[in-house]
Coordinates of C-alpha atoms and ligand atoms in Angstrom, one line a residue:
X260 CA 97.9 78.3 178.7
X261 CA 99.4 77.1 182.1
X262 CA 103.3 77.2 181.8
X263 CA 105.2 73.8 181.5
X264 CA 108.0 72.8 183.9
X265 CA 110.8 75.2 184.2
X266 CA 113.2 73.0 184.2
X267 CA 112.8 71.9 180.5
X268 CA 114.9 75.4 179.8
X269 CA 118.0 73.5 181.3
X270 CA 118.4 70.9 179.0
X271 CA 118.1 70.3 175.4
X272 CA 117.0 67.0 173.9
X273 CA 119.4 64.2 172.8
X274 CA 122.0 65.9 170.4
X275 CA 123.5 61.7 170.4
X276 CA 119.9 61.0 169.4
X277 CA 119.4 64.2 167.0
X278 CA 122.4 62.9 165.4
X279 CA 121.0 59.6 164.3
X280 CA 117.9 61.3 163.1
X281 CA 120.2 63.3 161.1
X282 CA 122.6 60.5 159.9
X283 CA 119.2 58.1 158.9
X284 CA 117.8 61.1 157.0
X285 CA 121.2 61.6 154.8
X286 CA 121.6 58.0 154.6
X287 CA 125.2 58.2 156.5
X288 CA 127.3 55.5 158.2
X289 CA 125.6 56.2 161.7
X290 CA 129.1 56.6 164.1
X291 CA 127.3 58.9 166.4
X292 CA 124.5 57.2 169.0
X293 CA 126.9 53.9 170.4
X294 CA 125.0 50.7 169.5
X295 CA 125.9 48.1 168.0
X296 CA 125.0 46.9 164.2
X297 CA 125.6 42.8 164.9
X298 CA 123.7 40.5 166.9
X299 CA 124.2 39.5 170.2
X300 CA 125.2 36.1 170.9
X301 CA 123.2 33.2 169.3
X302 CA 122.4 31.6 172.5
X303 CA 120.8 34.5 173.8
X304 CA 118.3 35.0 170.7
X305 CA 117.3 31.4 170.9
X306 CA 117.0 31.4 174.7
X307 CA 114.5 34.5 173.8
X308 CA 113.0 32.4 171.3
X309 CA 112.1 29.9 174.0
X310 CA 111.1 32.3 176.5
X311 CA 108.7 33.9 174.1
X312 CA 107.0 30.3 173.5
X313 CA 106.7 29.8 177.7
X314 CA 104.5 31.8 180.0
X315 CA 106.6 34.2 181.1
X316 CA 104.6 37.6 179.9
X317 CA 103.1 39.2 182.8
X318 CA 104.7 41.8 185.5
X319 CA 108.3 40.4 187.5
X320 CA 108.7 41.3 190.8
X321 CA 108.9 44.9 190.3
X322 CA 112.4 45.1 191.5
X323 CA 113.5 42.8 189.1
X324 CA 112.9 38.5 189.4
X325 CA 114.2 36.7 191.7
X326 CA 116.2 34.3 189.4
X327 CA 117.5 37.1 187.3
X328 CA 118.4 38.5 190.6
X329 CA 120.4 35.7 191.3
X330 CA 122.3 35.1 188.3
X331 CA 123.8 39.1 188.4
X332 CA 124.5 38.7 192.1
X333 CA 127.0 35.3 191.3
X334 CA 128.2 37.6 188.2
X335 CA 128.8 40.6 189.4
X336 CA 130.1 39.7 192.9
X337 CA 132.6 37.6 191.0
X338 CA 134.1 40.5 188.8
X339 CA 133.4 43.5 191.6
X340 CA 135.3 41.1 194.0
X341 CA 132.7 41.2 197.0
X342 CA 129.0 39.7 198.3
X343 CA 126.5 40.8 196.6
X344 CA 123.3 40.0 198.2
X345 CA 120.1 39.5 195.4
X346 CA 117.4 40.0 197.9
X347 CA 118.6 43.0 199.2
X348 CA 121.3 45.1 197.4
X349 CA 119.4 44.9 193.6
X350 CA 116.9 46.9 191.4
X351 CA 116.9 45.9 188.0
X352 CA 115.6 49.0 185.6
X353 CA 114.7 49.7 182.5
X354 CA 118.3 49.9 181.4
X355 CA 121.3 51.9 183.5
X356 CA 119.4 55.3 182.0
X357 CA 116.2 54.5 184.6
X358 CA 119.0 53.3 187.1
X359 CA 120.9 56.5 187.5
X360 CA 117.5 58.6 187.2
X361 CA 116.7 56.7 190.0
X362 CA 119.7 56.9 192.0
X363 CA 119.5 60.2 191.3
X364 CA 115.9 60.8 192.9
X365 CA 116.7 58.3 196.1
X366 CA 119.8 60.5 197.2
X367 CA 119.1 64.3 195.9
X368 CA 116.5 66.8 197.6
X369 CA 115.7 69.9 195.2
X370 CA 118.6 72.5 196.3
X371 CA 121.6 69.9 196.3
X372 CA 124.7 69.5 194.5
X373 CA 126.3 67.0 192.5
X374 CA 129.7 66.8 190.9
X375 CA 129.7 66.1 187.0
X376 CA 133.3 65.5 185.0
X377 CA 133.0 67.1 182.0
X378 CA 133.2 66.1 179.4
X379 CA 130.0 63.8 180.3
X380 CA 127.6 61.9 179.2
X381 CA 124.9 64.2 178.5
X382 CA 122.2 62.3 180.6
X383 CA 123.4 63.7 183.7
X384 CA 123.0 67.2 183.2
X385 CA 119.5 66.2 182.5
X386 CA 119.3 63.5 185.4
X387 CA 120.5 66.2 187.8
X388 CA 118.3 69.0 187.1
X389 CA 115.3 66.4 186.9
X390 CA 115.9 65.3 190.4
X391 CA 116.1 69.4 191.4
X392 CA 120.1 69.1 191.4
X393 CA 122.5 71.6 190.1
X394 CA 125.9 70.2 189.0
X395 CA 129.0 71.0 190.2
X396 CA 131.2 70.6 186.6
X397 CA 135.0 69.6 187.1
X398 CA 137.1 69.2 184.4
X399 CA 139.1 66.5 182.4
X400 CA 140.8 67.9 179.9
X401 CA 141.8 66.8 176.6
X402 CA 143.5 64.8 175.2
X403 CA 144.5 63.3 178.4
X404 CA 141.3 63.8 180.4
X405 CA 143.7 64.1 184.0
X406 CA 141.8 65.5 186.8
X407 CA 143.3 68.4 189.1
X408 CA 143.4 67.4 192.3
X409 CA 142.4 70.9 193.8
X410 CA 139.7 71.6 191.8
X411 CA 138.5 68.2 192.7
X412 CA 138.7 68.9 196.3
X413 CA 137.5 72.7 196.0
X414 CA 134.5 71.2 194.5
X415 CA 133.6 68.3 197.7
X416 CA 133.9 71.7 199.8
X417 CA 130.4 73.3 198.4
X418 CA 128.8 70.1 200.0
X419 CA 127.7 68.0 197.4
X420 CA 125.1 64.9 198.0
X421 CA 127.1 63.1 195.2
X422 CA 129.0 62.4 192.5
X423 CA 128.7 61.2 189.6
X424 CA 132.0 58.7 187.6
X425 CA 131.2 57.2 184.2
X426 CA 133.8 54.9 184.3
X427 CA 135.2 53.6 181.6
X428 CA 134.2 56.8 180.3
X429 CA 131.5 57.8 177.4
X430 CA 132.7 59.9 175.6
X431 CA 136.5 60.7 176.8
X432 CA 137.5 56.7 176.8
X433 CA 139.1 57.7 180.2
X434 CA 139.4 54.7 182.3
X435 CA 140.1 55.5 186.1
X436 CA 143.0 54.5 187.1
X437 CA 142.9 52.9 190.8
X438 CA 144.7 55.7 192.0
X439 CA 142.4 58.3 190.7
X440 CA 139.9 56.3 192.2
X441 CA 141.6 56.3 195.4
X442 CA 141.7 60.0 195.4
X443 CA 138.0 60.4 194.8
X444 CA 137.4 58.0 197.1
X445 CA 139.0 59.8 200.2
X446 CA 137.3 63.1 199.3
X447 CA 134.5 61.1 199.4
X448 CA 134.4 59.6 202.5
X449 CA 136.0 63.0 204.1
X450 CA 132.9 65.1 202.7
X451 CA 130.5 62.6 203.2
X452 CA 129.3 62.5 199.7
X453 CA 127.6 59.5 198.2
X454 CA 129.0 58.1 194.5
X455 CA 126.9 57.1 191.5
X456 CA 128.0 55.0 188.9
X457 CA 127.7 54.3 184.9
X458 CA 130.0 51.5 184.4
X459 CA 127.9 50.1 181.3
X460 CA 131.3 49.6 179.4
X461 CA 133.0 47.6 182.7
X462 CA 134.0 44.6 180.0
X463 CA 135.3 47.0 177.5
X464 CA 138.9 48.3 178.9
X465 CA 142.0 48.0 176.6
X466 CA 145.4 46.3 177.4
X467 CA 147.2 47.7 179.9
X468 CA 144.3 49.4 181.4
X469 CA 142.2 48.0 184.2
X470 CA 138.6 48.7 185.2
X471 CA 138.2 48.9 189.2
X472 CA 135.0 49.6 190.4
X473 CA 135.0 52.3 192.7
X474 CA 133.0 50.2 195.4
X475 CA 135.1 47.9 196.3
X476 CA 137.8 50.4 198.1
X477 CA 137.8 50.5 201.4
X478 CA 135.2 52.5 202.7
X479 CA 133.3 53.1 199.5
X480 CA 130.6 49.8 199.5
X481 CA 128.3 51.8 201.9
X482 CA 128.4 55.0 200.1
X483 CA 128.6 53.8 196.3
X484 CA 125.5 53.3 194.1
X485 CA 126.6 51.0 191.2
X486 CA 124.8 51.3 188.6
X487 CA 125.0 49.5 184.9
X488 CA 123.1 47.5 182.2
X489 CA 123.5 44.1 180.2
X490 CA 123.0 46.5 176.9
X491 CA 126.7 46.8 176.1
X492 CA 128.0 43.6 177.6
X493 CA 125.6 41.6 175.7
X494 CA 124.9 43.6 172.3
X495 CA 121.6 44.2 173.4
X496 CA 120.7 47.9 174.1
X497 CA 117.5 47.2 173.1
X498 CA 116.1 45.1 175.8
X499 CA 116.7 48.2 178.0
X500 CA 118.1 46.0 180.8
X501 CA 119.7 47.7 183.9
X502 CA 120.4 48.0 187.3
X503 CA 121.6 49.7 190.6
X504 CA 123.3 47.8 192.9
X505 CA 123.6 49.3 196.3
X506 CA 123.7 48.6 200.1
X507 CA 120.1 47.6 201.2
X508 CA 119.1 50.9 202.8
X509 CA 120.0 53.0 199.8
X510 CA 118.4 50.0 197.7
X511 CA 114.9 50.1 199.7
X512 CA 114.7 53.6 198.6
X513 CA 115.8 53.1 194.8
X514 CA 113.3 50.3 194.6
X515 CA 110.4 52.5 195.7
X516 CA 111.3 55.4 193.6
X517 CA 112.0 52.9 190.4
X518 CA 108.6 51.2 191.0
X519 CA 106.6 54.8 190.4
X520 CA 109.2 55.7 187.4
X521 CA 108.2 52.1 185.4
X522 CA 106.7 49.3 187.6
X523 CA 109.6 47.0 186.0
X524 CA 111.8 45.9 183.0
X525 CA 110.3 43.3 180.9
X526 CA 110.0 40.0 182.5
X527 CA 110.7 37.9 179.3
X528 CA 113.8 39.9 178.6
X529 CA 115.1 39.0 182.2
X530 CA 114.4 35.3 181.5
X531 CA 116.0 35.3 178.6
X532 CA 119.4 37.5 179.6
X533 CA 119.9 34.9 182.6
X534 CA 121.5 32.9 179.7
X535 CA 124.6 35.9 179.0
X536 CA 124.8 36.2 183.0
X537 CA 126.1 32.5 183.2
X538 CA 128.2 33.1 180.7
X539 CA 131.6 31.6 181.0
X540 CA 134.5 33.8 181.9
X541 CA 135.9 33.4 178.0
X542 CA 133.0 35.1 177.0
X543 CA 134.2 38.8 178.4
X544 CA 138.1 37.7 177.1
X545 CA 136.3 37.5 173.7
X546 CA 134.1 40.5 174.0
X547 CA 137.3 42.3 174.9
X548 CA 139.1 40.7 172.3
X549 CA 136.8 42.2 170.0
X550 CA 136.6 45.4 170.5
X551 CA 139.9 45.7 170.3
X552 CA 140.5 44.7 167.3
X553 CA 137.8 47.5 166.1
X554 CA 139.7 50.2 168.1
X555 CA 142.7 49.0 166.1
X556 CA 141.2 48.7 162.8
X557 CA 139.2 52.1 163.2
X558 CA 142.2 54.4 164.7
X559 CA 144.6 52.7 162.1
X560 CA 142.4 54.5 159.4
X561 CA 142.0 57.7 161.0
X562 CA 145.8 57.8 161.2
X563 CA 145.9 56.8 157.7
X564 CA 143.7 60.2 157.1
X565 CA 146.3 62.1 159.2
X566 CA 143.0 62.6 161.8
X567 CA 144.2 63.6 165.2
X568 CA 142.8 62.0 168.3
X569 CA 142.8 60.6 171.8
X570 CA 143.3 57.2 172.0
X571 CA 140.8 55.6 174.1
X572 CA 141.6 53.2 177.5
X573 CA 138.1 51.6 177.6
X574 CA 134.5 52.5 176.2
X575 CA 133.8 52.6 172.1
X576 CA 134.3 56.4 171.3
X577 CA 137.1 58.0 169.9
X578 CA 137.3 62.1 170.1
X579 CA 138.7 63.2 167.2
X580 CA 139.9 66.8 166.5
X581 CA 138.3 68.9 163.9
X582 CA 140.3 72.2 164.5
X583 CA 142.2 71.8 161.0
X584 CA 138.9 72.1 159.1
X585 CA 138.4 75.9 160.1
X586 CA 134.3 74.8 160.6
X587 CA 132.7 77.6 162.3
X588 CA 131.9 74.8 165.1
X589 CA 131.5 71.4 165.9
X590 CA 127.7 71.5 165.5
X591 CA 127.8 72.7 162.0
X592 CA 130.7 70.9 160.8
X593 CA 128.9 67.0 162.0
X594 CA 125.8 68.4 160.3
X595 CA 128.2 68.8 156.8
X596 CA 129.7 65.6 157.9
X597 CA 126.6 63.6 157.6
X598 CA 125.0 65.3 154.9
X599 CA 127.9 65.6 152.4
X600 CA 130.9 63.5 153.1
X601 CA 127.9 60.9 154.6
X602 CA 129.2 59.5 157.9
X603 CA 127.7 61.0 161.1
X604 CA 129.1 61.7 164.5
X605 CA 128.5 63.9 167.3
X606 CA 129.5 67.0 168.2
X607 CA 131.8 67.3 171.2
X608 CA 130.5 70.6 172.6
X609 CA 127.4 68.6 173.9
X610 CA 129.6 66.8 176.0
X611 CA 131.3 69.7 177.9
X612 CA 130.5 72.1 180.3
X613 CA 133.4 74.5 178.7
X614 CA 133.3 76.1 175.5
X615 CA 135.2 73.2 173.0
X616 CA 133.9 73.0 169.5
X617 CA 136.8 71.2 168.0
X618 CA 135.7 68.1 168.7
X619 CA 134.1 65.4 167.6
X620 CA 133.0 61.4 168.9
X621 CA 133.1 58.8 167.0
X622 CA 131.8 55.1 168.0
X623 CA 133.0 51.5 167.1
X624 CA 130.8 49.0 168.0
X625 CA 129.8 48.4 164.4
X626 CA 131.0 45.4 161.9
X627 CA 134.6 45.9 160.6
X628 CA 133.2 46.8 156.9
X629 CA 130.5 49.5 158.5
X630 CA 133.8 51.0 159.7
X631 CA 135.3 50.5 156.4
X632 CA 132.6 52.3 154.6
X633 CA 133.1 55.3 156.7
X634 CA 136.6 55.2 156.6
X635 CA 136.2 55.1 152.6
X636 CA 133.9 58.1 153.0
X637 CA 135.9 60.0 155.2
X638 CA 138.8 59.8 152.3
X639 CA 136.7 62.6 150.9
X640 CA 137.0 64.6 154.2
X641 CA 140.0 66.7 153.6
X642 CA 139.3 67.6 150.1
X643 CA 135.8 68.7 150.5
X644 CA 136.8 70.4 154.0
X645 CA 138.8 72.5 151.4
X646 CA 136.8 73.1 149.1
X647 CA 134.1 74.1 151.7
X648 CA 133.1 77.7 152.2
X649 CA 132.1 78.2 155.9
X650 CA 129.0 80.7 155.8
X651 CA 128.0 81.3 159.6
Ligands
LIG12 N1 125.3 55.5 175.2 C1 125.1 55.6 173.8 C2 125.9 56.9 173.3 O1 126.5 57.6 174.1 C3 123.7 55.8 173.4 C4 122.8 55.8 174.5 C5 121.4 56.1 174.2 O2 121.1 56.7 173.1 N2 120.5 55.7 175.0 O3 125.9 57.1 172.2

């Protein structure tokens, strides 16, 4: 048999995605993949109601249509605070996962280098070594996920084509402040080193923290790829809606490349989502509004446990720390979790480059009494933790 592709050995599959497996096998409250379990707004589902009526069903303009286009340009070039042209600095994708694989494979040639905080989301490890990458890992360390500075620097001197900032950050909660950003920023500009974005949670950012995308500071439009989705913004991660939004010479390429990944994302889907990008600005208040209040609820309950934590600036995970329930590791302990105490997470180590097993994320985005029921469950935690006998 002819060998497959080497590079499979350098990544696992989804552990975020194992994890739900596991949680729907066991029947568990499912806080490990982030999606929500309530509907997006009503407008939307009826404007898709209408679309699906109409005669919108064949191919968009592969790049994404020209009114959907449109509407993300006004939206996003009202809350990234510059011009955002829609015939020349978009690609919508098949949600932000296509857009950073795509970003990924405009900018990298096999050989280069790209710098990865860690603890990341795990599609980069994979997105890098798919596009013949090798990461360059510096570290944010718990609980307060700083940066040093040097290590940051030491890093832009091995050359690297880009980096990559999940910001607000899956699964840390880190949100950049502008001052980070400012520091990243200079290095690079200095080192001549492109910047790719996930800022799918840009509308979910906690009181007194900020969101500032990284491209509009000076110097940074012509060197940033933005890229994002409408799946967390909108409570739709199922209609796999993303984009890249870039200067048009980096875009040209990103549009070729995402054309030979998946032709386009669903032209009734766009239709339909122009509705949530003419959302009012009250809308986002709200959105924010809400998630809040589940942060609040949810971390009020693990302090009621006595669970130890960092408390998160922006995103909908919480890492929690397990190091009290003398599991052998993270891995094993989530798979307990979801089996016997019945509410499933994920475990930390497949966020980090370093060796950390004593974490574990949590997500929010669910109804308050989906968050109940696994705060009722995890009331059993401590007691069966001790009654537990580790084998491995
Ligand atoms: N971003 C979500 C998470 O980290 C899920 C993403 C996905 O499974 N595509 O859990």
């Amino acid at each position: 048999m002819a060998e497959l592709s080497k590079k499979l050995a350098y990544f696992t599959d989804s552990v975020i995605r194992r994890m739900t497996r596991i949680a729907n096998q066991h029947g568990a409250v499912n806080l490990s993949q982030g999606f929500p379990d309530f509907d997006p707004p009503q407008e939307l589902k009826e404007a898709l109601v209408k679309v699906a009526t109409g005669s919108i069903h064949q191919y968009a303009v592969t790049w994404g249509a020209p009114n959907f286009r449109a509407a993300l340009a006004k939206k996003q070039s009202k809350f990234m605070g510059f011009e955002i042209n829609p015939d020349t600095q978009i690609a919508v994708t098949c949600g932000s996962t296509e857009a950073m694989i795509a970003a990924m494979l405009t900018v990298c040639n096999p050989g280069d280098k790209v710098i990865v905080f860690s603890p990341f989301y795990e599609n980069y490890t994979a997105d890098t070594i798919l596009s013949g990458a090798s990461p360059i890992y510096v570290h944010l360390k718990p609980p307060y996920y700083h940066f040093d500075i040097q290590e940051l620097e030491d890093a832009f001197k091995q050359n690297p084509k880009a980096l990559i900032l999940c910001n607000p950050s899956n699964p840390s909660g880190k949100v950049y402040t502008r001052e980070e950003l400012l520091i990243i920023a200079g290095f690079a500009i200095k080192y001549d080193t492109f910047v790719i974005t996930d800022e799918v949670y840009e509308h979910i950012v906690y009181e007194p923290h900020h969101h500032t995308y990284i491209a509009s500071l000076p110097g940074m439009a012509e060197r940033t790829i933005s890229c994002s989705s409408l799946s967390k913004t909108y409570s739709i991660t199922g209609w796999r809606l993303g984009y890249v939004i870039a200067p048009p010479n980096i875009i040209d390429g990103v549009r070729k490349v995402h054309d030979f990944l998946t032709v386009g994302a669903a032209s009734p889907l766009q239709e339909a989502a122009i509705t949530a990008l003419n959302f009012e600005d009250d809308y986002y208040s709200r959105l924010k509004e809400t998630y809040t209040e589940k942060k609040d609820f949810f971390l009020k309950g693990l302090d009621q446990l006595g669970l130890k934590y960092s408390n998160p600036q922006g995103a909908y995970y919480v890492m929690v720390d397990i190091s009290e329930f003398g599991a052998p590791n993270d891995v094993e302990f989530c798979e307990w979790l979801a089996a016997e105490v019945g509410v499933a997470a994920v475990p930390g180590s497949s966020f980090f480059q370093e060796e950390i097993h004593h974490l574990i994320r949590f997500h929010f985005a669910k109804n308050k009494d989906t968050l109940a029921q696994a705060l009722k469950a995890l009331e059993h935690l401590r007691p069966m933790a001790k009654a537990k006998v580790w084998i491995s």
